[in-house]
Structure formats: C-alpha cells, structure tokens
Amino acid sequence: MNILFTCGGTAGHVNPAVALARIFQDKHPGCRVLFVGADGGMETRLVPKEGYPIRTVTITNFHRSLAPADIVHNLGTLVNMQRSKKQARAILDEFQPDLVVGTGGYASFPVVNEAAHRGIPTAVHESNAVPGLTTKALSKVVDRVMVGFEESRSHYDDPSKVVVTGTPVRGDFFRFTREQAREKLGFTDQRPLLLSYWGSLGAEVMNCQMAECIALECRDGAPFHHIHGAGRDYRAVLDALQGSGLADHPEVDVREYIYDMPLVMAAADLVLCRAGASTISELTAIAKPSILVPSPNVTANHQEKNARVLADQGAAVLLLEKDCQGDALYEQADGLLRDRPRREEMVRALNSMAVPDAGEKIYQTLREVMETRRTK
C-alpha cells in the first residue's frame, strides 16, 4: 500500500499528516509513505525529522492586492501553478499512490487535484475551523472532506461529503494525569499552574506584555506557578525581568522552548496561547481551559475564527492582541485560576466538542474512501 500525504505552510498542517502516517504504518506493516510539500516550506524540515521522505513542488500563494509588487507576485504564482502541475504528475507517476490525502497548505492543491482527476482515492483534512482557499477549492473534487468541528460543516458547498473526524493529536498528550505531571515537574503545593507560550518562535509584542504580566504576578505574591515559553525573545524577557529584580523568582520558569510540552500541558490548569490549528486540537483533545490570543498576522484571520469556535461554546476565553496589556493578561489569568467552577464549565464544553480517537476515525474514513473507489 502506498499513501501520499501533501501538506505544508504550518505545523498545524504537517502534524496531522504525520500522525496519520504512523497509524497507517502501524496497521499495515510495509506501507510506503511519501510526503509532498512546497519548495522551501517548513515541511521540508519537519517531515524528515519524523523519518519520512518528502518531495516538493514549486507553488506560491496569491496576494489580495493590486499594488504593482503584488501583481508581479501573482503573475509568478500563475507560472508556478503550471510548473507544479507537471511536478505533481511526475510524482504521482513515480510513486503510484493508492490514496492521496491533503492536510492543508498550497502544495496540496496540484497534487490532490491531479490525483482526483486520475481517479485515485482522495481526501482532505482541515484543522482550522474555517477552510482556507486551498481546502475550499479541493473540496469540490475530492471523495471526502474531514473537519475538526461540527461548526465547520456549513462552510462547504456539499455537506454530504463532510465528515467530522476531529484532528489527531500525538499520543504523548494523553500519557500523564494532572497529578502525575505536577509530580514530575516538582510541584509540591496546591497552587495552580499557568502555562503560556506564543508558538515555537514566540511573538515580540506578546512577550513584551508577558514580561509585565509576570512582574505583576510576582509582586502580588505569586498566587500561581507559571511556565512561559518565550521562543526567540527569551533573552529580552529575562532582561526585562532582571530589570525588575524578578529574574530568579522561584515560581516563574521562563524557557526559550518548552521541549516537554505534553507533560507541561497536562500539569497546567490554564493555558495562555495563540489559536493555531495544532494548539486548538491539543486543547480540545485534553480538555484544557485556555485564554486564546489569536495572531493578527495570519492568512484570512483564521486563528481568530478558530478561537471563536471555542469561545462561542464557553470552552475558552478570547482576547484580541490589541487588548492584551500586561495587567489585562494578569487579571484574566488570575481571575480564571481563582474560579474553579468556571474552569470546570470550560472543561465540560471542551469535552462536548472533542472527537474521541480522532486518528482512528480518520483512518476508518480513509479506508472507506479506498473501498468505495475500489468497488466503482
């Protein structure tokens, strides 16, 4: 069996594909897997680290502007679309996939589209609450559209094609209970834990506000433990705290990168973070209350749309970045950490939205697609 996954652009597109690849190989020893991404995309770094081969196509996005530079860019994109079609055909000819699955990103379009027109079983999975242009276009030609939330169904022209599968999350996130995780992290008192981070690289604007937030909580007697992942702004956050005389506070753990995220998230009572697809999937899967601050610098504002799906169900608090001064962040976090009944309501809402064992549901959906194609 040969399975081709095509994805890229963000970790939120790559991670579900990697999780599905592992499921197929576990269930079908000898199954061959190939990934296809975009030239120079982060997937060309992420996928090999997971042990999978990757090929690339030359594909770029369209800019929604009539500025001269954007017009030139879009003309280049039209040229690249023709080039990527030829590259996709060559990859399909060589690999001969039995199934092609797109999980988002521009690279998905030429590969999934060509496979669908060849009659190869095809499907797309959308982790974001609202589909991007690529998923929306491919939904018209694939056999099945898989989405993370019931609320997403209405965004597609043919709801009968749509299956609510949830989004697969790495098994590490289910390994520890809160108590086990707190013990491993060395917490011996009953104070709650706030986890905050702004993605693998961090975010300069938000990290500046976090330095003020941390200073406020320390001056207020450290009512909770706090682990913060600062990314590339690590040194700047430490310098700001040093200037306040708080760099070595025992209840605050500022890290450049949180390498043990499943452990830390299991221990957390509240998470303060962005609203990317991977993060939303993890929070929902393990029912972790959160304050979501969507990045305003993403295509089609999809992080805010993701966050609103949870906030509208009472499963998270949504704050816009423009409203996130340090004191506001501290007041929100401190208020929620003191309000156990509110957090329990959020947990119940998250559990009602979660799709248990999303990976298995997606696998069964894809097997059904392959069987249905085989009998036609």
XYZ file of N, CA, C and O in Angstrom, residues 45-184:
560
model
N 11.676 20.670 6.546
C 12.492 20.446 7.739
C 11.777 19.535 8.737
O 12.396 18.678 9.365
N 10.458 19.730 8.886
C 9.712 18.973 9.888
C 9.556 17.503 9.506
O 9.714 16.612 10.346
N 9.216 17.241 8.268
C 8.896 15.873 7.853
C 10.101 14.937 7.949
O 9.994 13.834 8.501
N 11.284 15.312 7.429
C 12.442 14.414 7.575
C 12.788 14.102 9.027
O 13.266 12.999 9.334
N 12.543 15.063 9.933
C 12.809 14.799 11.350
C 11.917 13.688 11.885
O 12.260 13.035 12.879
N 10.759 13.488 11.258
C 9.846 12.418 11.658
C 10.156 11.101 10.952
O 9.469 10.103 11.165
N 11.184 11.116 10.106
C 11.614 9.881 9.462
C 10.957 9.577 8.130
O 11.056 8.443 7.636
N 10.317 10.573 7.506
C 9.614 10.324 6.245
C 10.270 11.078 5.097
O 10.759 12.206 5.268
N 10.250 10.485 3.890
C 10.778 11.185 2.713
C 9.795 12.253 2.249
O 8.585 12.135 2.445
N 10.308 13.299 1.638
C 9.451 14.364 1.131
C 9.949 14.837 -0.227
O 11.155 14.950 -0.446
N 9.011 15.044 -1.138
C 9.282 15.677 -2.423
C 8.616 17.044 -2.398
O 7.739 17.300 -1.573
N 9.004 17.912 -3.311
C 8.426 19.256 -3.309
C 7.932 19.656 -4.689
O 8.381 19.126 -5.713
N 6.998 20.608 -4.667
C 6.527 21.246 -5.894
C 6.753 22.755 -5.743
O 6.851 23.271 -4.633
N 6.816 23.432 -6.872
C 7.041 24.870 -6.868
C 5.685 25.570 -6.885
O 5.008 25.601 -7.911
N 5.276 26.078 -5.753
C 3.951 26.685 -5.627
C 4.029 27.875 -4.678
O 4.746 27.829 -3.672
N 3.335 28.940 -5.022
C 3.277 30.123 -4.168
C 1.832 30.579 -4.054
O 0.961 30.098 -4.777
N 1.603 31.522 -3.157
C 0.241 31.978 -2.903
C -0.113 33.180 -3.770
O 0.714 33.719 -4.505
N -1.373 33.584 -3.677
C -1.824 34.811 -4.323
C -1.934 35.926 -3.284
O -2.402 35.701 -2.165
N -1.508 37.129 -3.655
C -1.656 38.298 -2.799
C -2.940 39.032 -3.168
O -3.211 39.267 -4.347
N -3.729 39.377 -2.146
C -5.013 40.044 -2.396
C -4.821 41.558 -2.417
O -5.302 42.284 -1.562
N -4.088 42.022 -3.391
C -3.796 43.447 -3.511
C -3.492 43.756 -4.966
O -3.028 42.895 -5.720
N -3.761 44.994 -5.369
C -3.471 45.433 -6.734
C -2.217 46.299 -6.786
O -1.962 46.957 -7.796
N -1.442 46.292 -5.713
C -0.175 47.018 -5.722
C 0.743 46.395 -6.773
O 0.688 45.182 -7.016
N 1.567 47.194 -7.426
C 2.426 46.661 -8.501
C 3.241 45.436 -8.088
O 3.330 44.463 -8.841
N 3.826 45.470 -6.888
C 4.636 44.327 -6.441
C 3.791 43.071 -6.276
O 4.253 41.959 -6.571
N 2.552 43.264 -5.825
C 1.674 42.099 -5.635
C 1.190 41.551 -6.968
O 0.996 40.338 -7.113
N 0.969 42.423 -7.939
C 0.588 41.952 -9.280
C 1.710 41.113 -9.877
O 1.481 40.039 -10.453
N 2.938 41.590 -9.723
C 4.092 40.818 -10.222
C 4.170 39.465 -9.519
O 4.406 38.425 -10.148
N 3.967 39.486 -8.185
C 3.983 38.224 -7.422
C 2.920 37.263 -7.949
O 3.192 36.062 -8.134
N 1.731 37.752 -8.195
C 0.633 36.888 -8.639
C 0.888 36.329 -10.036
O 0.495 35.194 -10.334
N 1.532 37.109 -10.900
C 1.902 36.582 -12.218
C 2.892 35.424 -12.062
O 2.801 34.409 -12.767
N 3.804 35.580 -11.117
C 4.739 34.489 -10.838
C 4.025 33.261 -10.305
O 4.389 32.123 -10.630
N 2.999 33.478 -9.501
C 2.220 32.359 -8.963
C 1.518 31.607 -10.086
O 1.440 30.368 -10.064
N 1.000 32.328 -11.077
C 0.350 31.663 -12.222
C 1.348 30.777 -12.975
O 1.020 29.654 -13.381
N 2.564 31.286 -13.138
C 3.614 30.474 -13.787
C 3.922 29.242 -12.934
O 4.051 28.124 -13.449
N 4.014 29.438 -11.624
C 4.329 28.325 -10.725
C 3.226 27.275 -10.709
O 3.498 26.087 -10.517
N 1.978 27.705 -10.889
C 0.879 26.736 -10.919
C 1.052 25.752 -12.072
O 0.821 24.551 -11.917
N 1.470 26.263 -13.221
C 1.698 25.373 -14.356
C 2.885 24.450 -14.103
O 2.851 23.256 -14.431
N 3.919 24.989 -13.490
C 5.091 24.175 -13.183
C 4.743 23.088 -12.165
O 5.150 21.933 -12.291
N 3.950 23.461 -11.141
C 3.613 22.495 -10.094
C 2.732 21.369 -10.619
O 2.791 20.243 -10.122
N 1.916 21.654 -11.638
C 1.100 20.592 -12.246
C 1.989 19.504 -12.842
O 1.741 18.306 -12.646
N 3.018 19.922 -13.564
C 3.936 18.953 -14.172
C 4.682 18.176 -13.090
O 4.877 16.959 -13.213
N 5.092 18.870 -12.050
C 5.811 18.199 -10.964
C 4.906 17.198 -10.256
O 5.338 16.090 -9.904
N 3.641 17.579 -10.029
C 2.698 16.676 -9.377
C 2.475 15.423 -10.219
O 2.427 14.305 -9.682
N 2.337 15.601 -11.513
C 2.143 14.439 -12.395
C 3.329 13.488 -12.314
O 3.152 12.267 -12.266
N 4.538 14.052 -12.307
C 5.734 13.204 -12.249
C 5.801 12.437 -10.932
O 6.152 11.244 -10.901
N 5.444 13.090 -9.834
C 5.482 12.427 -8.527
C 4.455 11.305 -8.467
O 4.745 10.199 -7.992
N 3.261 11.551 -8.967
C 2.221 10.514 -8.960
C 2.602 9.357 -9.875
O 2.359 8.185 -9.540
N 3.189 9.656 -11.025
C 3.626 8.589 -11.934
C 4.665 7.690 -11.272
O 4.637 6.456 -11.422
N 5.561 8.302 -10.526
C 6.658 7.549 -9.909
C 6.204 6.766 -8.682
O 6.541 5.590 -8.525
N 5.400 7.387 -7.810
C 5.049 6.768 -6.534
C 3.855 5.839 -6.632
O 3.728 4.900 -5.835
N 2.955 6.097 -7.574
C 1.764 5.265 -7.765
C 0.964 5.080 -6.460
O 0.786 3.964 -5.963
N 0.450 6.165 -5.890
C -0.243 6.053 -4.599
C -1.598 5.361 -4.714
O -2.298 5.475 -5.736
N -1.964 4.645 -3.653
C -3.301 4.066 -3.545
C -4.271 5.048 -2.896
O -5.495 4.850 -2.963
N -3.740 6.094 -2.275
C -4.552 7.097 -1.595
C -3.729 8.376 -1.496
O -2.533 8.330 -1.213
N -4.393 9.510 -1.732
C -3.733 10.817 -1.590
C -4.552 11.652 -0.620
O -5.761 11.832 -0.806
N -3.872 12.174 0.409
C -4.545 12.942 1.459
C -3.867 14.299 1.596
O -2.661 14.382 1.818
N -4.649 15.369 1.487
C -4.141 16.717 1.700
C -4.555 17.218 3.064
O -5.723 17.072 3.446
N -3.627 17.798 3.796
C -3.963 18.322 5.126
C -3.710 19.824 5.233
O -3.547 20.347 6.327
N -3.722 20.515 4.084
C -3.626 21.967 4.109
C -2.316 22.495 3.587
O -1.291 21.814 3.600
N -2.342 23.720 3.105
C -1.161 24.336 2.525
C -1.258 24.336 1.006
O -1.906 23.478 0.409
N -0.589 25.315 0.378
C -0.696 25.477 -1.074
C -0.196 24.261 -1.846
O -0.698 23.958 -2.926
N 0.781 23.552 -1.298
C 1.337 22.399 -2.003
C 0.303 21.308 -2.211
O 0.437 20.466 -3.115
N -0.746 21.299 -1.380
C -1.767 20.258 -1.502
C -2.522 20.353 -2.828
O -2.954 19.339 -3.372
N -2.688 21.575 -3.334
C -3.607 21.737 -4.461
C -3.195 20.969 -5.715
O -3.990 20.164 -6.227
N -2.007 21.182 -6.273
C -1.701 20.495 -7.535
C -1.675 18.979 -7.402
O -2.078 18.264 -8.325
N -1.234 18.473 -6.256
C -1.106 17.023 -6.076
C -2.476 16.375 -5.904
O -2.811 15.393 -6.585
N -3.300 16.907 -4.988
C -4.620 16.321 -4.751
C -5.508 16.500 -5.972
O -6.246 15.587 -6.359
N -5.440 17.646 -6.604
C -6.272 17.904 -7.777
C -5.951 16.932 -8.907
O -6.853 16.364 -9.532
N -4.666 16.732 -9.169
C -4.264 15.796 -10.226
C -4.667 14.368 -9.870
O -5.154 13.620 -10.721
N -4.491 13.982 -8.612
C -4.864 12.629 -8.190
C -6.368 12.398 -8.354
O -6.804 11.335 -8.808
N -7.167 13.402 -7.980
C -8.622 13.267 -8.102
C -9.032 13.083 -9.554
O -9.903 12.246 -9.863
N -8.418 13.822 -10.457
C -8.768 13.698 -11.869
C -8.287 12.381 -12.471
O -8.811 11.941 -13.503
N -7.334 11.736 -11.817
C -6.887 10.414 -12.269
C -7.749 9.289 -11.699
O -7.544 8.125 -12.044
N -8.665 9.618 -10.812
C -9.491 8.589 -10.192
C -8.856 7.913 -9.003
O -9.363 6.901 -8.510
N -7.747 8.477 -8.509
C -7.117 7.945 -7.298
C -7.967 8.378 -6.099
O -8.439 9.513 -6.052
N -8.203 7.516 -5.114
C -8.949 7.937 -3.918
C -8.284 9.146 -3.260
O -7.068 9.150 -3.036
N -9.080 10.168 -2.963
C -8.535 11.404 -2.413
C -9.396 11.914 -1.263
O -10.604 11.686 -1.205
N -8.749 12.631 -0.355
C -9.459 13.267 0.756
C -8.639 14.456 1.223
O -7.425 14.519 1.000
N -9.314 15.399 1.881
C -8.618 16.499 2.530
C -9.062 16.565 3.983
O -10.198 16.207 4.314
N -8.151 16.991 4.824
C -8.476 17.228 6.235
C -8.144 18.670 6.552
O -7.054 19.152 6.240
N -9.101 19.373 7.164
C -8.921 20.778 7.530
C -8.936 20.919 9.041
O -9.941 20.659 9.692
N -7.802 21.334 9.608
C -7.693 21.501 11.054
C -8.307 22.809 11.527
O -8.769 22.904 12.664
N -8.263 23.822 10.674
C -8.824 25.110 11.053
C -10.347 25.076 10.996
O -10.945 24.321 10.219
N -10.976 25.914 11.788
C -12.434 25.933 11.862
C -13.055 26.369 10.547
O -14.119 25.880 10.152
N -12.404 27.291 9.854
C -12.891 27.797 8.578
C -11.874 27.426 7.507
O -10.678 27.675 7.674
N -12.308 26.820 6.400
C -11.348 26.347 5.402
C -10.622 27.484 4.700
O -11.186 28.556 4.454
N -9.375 27.230 4.351
C -8.625 28.151 3.521
C -9.007 27.969 2.065
O -9.795 27.083 1.701
N -8.415 28.790 1.199
C -8.748 28.735 -0.222
C -8.414 27.378 -0.830
O -9.158 26.857 -1.664
N -7.287 26.791 -0.408
C -6.878 25.511 -0.981
C -7.883 24.414 -0.645
O -8.334 23.672 -1.534
N -8.239 24.290 0.628
C -9.198 23.261 1.034
C -10.553 23.495 0.379
O -11.210 22.546 -0.065
N -10.982 24.755 0.317
C -12.274 25.077 -0.288
C -12.310 24.638 -1.747
O -13.289 24.049 -2.220
N -11.224 24.908 -2.475
C -11.174 24.524 -3.886
C -11.142 23.006 -4.045
O -11.850 22.433 -4.878
N -10.330 22.327 -3.235
C -10.199 20.874 -3.359
C -11.457 20.136 -2.908
O -11.711 19.011 -3.355
N -12.252 20.759 -2.046
C -13.466 20.092 -1.561
C -14.415 19.757 -2.700
O -15.266 18.867 -2.570
N -14.274 20.437 -3.828
C -15.166 20.199 -4.968
C -14.778 18.960 -5.766
O -15.594 18.435 -6.534
N -13.518 18.465 -5.585
C -13.064 17.348 -6.428
C -12.717 16.083 -5.648
O -12.634 14.997 -6.225
N -12.524 16.184 -4.339
C -12.102 15.008 -3.563
C -13.292 14.138 -3.194
O -14.456 14.546 -3.284
N -12.987 12.925 -2.741
C -14.043 11.999 -2.316
C -14.604 12.366 -0.950
O -15.790 12.145 -0.689
N -13.762 12.885 -0.064
C -14.229 13.166 1.292
C -13.501 14.380 1.865
O -12.308 14.581 1.613
N -14.241 15.173 2.651
C -13.682 16.308 3.370
C -13.815 16.005 4.861
O -14.922 15.740 5.358
N -12.707 16.019 5.583
C -12.704 15.729 7.014
C -12.394 17.013 7.771
O -11.464 17.743 7.409
N -13.178 17.295 8.818
C -13.029 18.551 9.550
C -12.940 18.285 11.040
O -13.309 17.212 11.530
N -12.454 19.304 11.764
C -12.245 19.145 13.197
C -13.469 19.387 14.040
O -13.604 18.817 15.124
N -14.399 20.243 13.552
C -15.529 20.651 14.374
C -16.827 20.589 13.579
O -16.846 20.860 12.378
N -17.916 20.289 14.263
C -19.234 20.273 13.633
C -19.555 21.637 13.031
O -20.189 21.728 11.965
N -19.105 22.704 13.690
C -19.380 24.056 13.208
C -18.758 24.325 11.838
O -19.150 25.264 11.149
N -17.792 23.503 11.444
C -17.103 23.711 10.166
C -17.919 23.237 8.964
O -17.682 23.673 7.836
N -18.853 22.352 9.182
C -19.577 21.712 8.078
C -20.237 22.734 7.144
O -20.252 22.573 5.927
N -20.792 23.794 7.711
C -21.565 24.747 6.919
C -20.717 25.549 5.934
O -21.260 26.236 5.065
N -19.408 25.472 6.037
C -18.540 26.253 5.165
C -18.256 25.558 3.833
O -17.502 26.093 3.010
N -18.855 24.391 3.606
C -18.596 23.642 2.382
C -19.852 23.542 1.530
O -20.971 23.466 2.048
N -19.659 23.535 0.207
C -20.785 23.532 -0.721
C -21.590 22.244 -0.671
O -22.798 22.250 -0.902
N -20.917 21.128 -0.400
C -21.585 19.825 -0.374
C -21.404 19.191 1.009
O -20.474 18.416 1.218
N -22.292 19.501 1.963
C -22.139 18.967 3.320
C -22.153 17.449 3.388
O -21.633 16.872 4.349
N -22.721 16.775 2.382
C -22.759 15.307 2.402
C -21.373 14.702 2.274
O -21.159 13.541 2.637
N -20.418 15.474 1.750
C -19.034 14.997 1.636
C -18.269 15.132 2.940
O -17.179 14.606 3.090
N -18.814 15.913 3.871
C -18.067 16.321 5.057
C -18.272 15.333 6.197
O -19.393 14.945 6.511
N -17.167 14.924 6.814
C -17.197 14.054 7.988
C -16.475 14.765 9.127
O -15.348 15.249 8.947
N -17.119 14.866 10.275
C -16.478 15.475 11.444
C -15.635 14.410 12.133
O -16.156 13.516 12.782
N -14.340 14.513 11.954
C -13.426 13.488 12.475
C -12.599 13.967 13.654
O -11.947 13.158 14.322
N -12.591 15.281 13.916
C -11.611 15.805 14.847
C -10.244 15.847 14.172
O -10.104 15.537 12.988
N -9.256 16.245 14.937
C -7.883 16.328 14.432
C -6.979 15.463 15.296
O -7.017 15.570 16.523
N -6.195 14.581 14.686
C -5.344 13.694 15.501
C -4.293 14.462 16.282
O -3.712 15.431 15.791
N -4.086 14.020 17.509
C -3.110 14.631 18.417
C -2.135 13.552 18.856
O -2.517 12.397 19.059
N -0.877 13.921 18.993
C 0.144 12.948 19.396
C -0.239 12.258 20.698
O -0.756 12.877 21.631
N 0.045 10.965 20.761
C -0.302 10.176 21.937
C 0.348 10.657 23.217
O -0.166 10.410 24.313
N 1.483 11.382 23.099
C 2.179 11.894 24.287
C 1.280 12.791 25.135
O 1.480 12.906 26.352
N 0.304 13.443 24.503
C -0.544 14.378 25.238
C -1.520 13.667 26.180
O -2.145 14.313 27.014
N -1.647 12.360 26.031
C -2.572 11.607 26.876
C -1.836 10.725 27.891
O -2.443 9.918 28.573
N -0.524 10.901 27.993
C 0.289 9.988 28.799
C 0.181 10.264 30.290
O 0.233 9.332 31.099
N 0.001 11.529 30.690
C 0.062 11.884 32.114
C -1.253 12.473 32.600
O -1.914 13.230 31.893
N -1.611 12.148 33.834
C -2.681 12.871 34.502
C -2.101 14.184 35.032
O -0.868 14.371 35.074
N -2.974 15.078 35.465
C -2.506 16.341 36.039
C -1.609 16.080 37.238
O -0.539 16.692 37.377
N -2.008 15.166 38.088
C -1.235 14.886 39.309
C 0.124 14.284 38.963
O 1.148 14.657 39.554
N 0.155 13.347 38.034
C 1.433 12.750 37.631
C 2.365 13.798 37.040
O 3.571 13.822 37.336
N 1.811 14.678 36.204
C 2.628 15.703 35.562
C 3.174 16.699 36.580
O 4.347 17.094 36.525
N 2.325 17.107 37.542
C 2.793 18.045 38.570
C 3.910 17.424 39.399
O 4.891 18.094 39.758
N 3.783 16.149 39.704
C 4.827 15.474 40.475
C 6.148 15.456 39.711
O 7.219 15.729 40.272
N 6.084 15.160 38.394
C 7.302 15.127 37.594
C 7.947 16.504 37.478
O 9.172 16.614 37.373
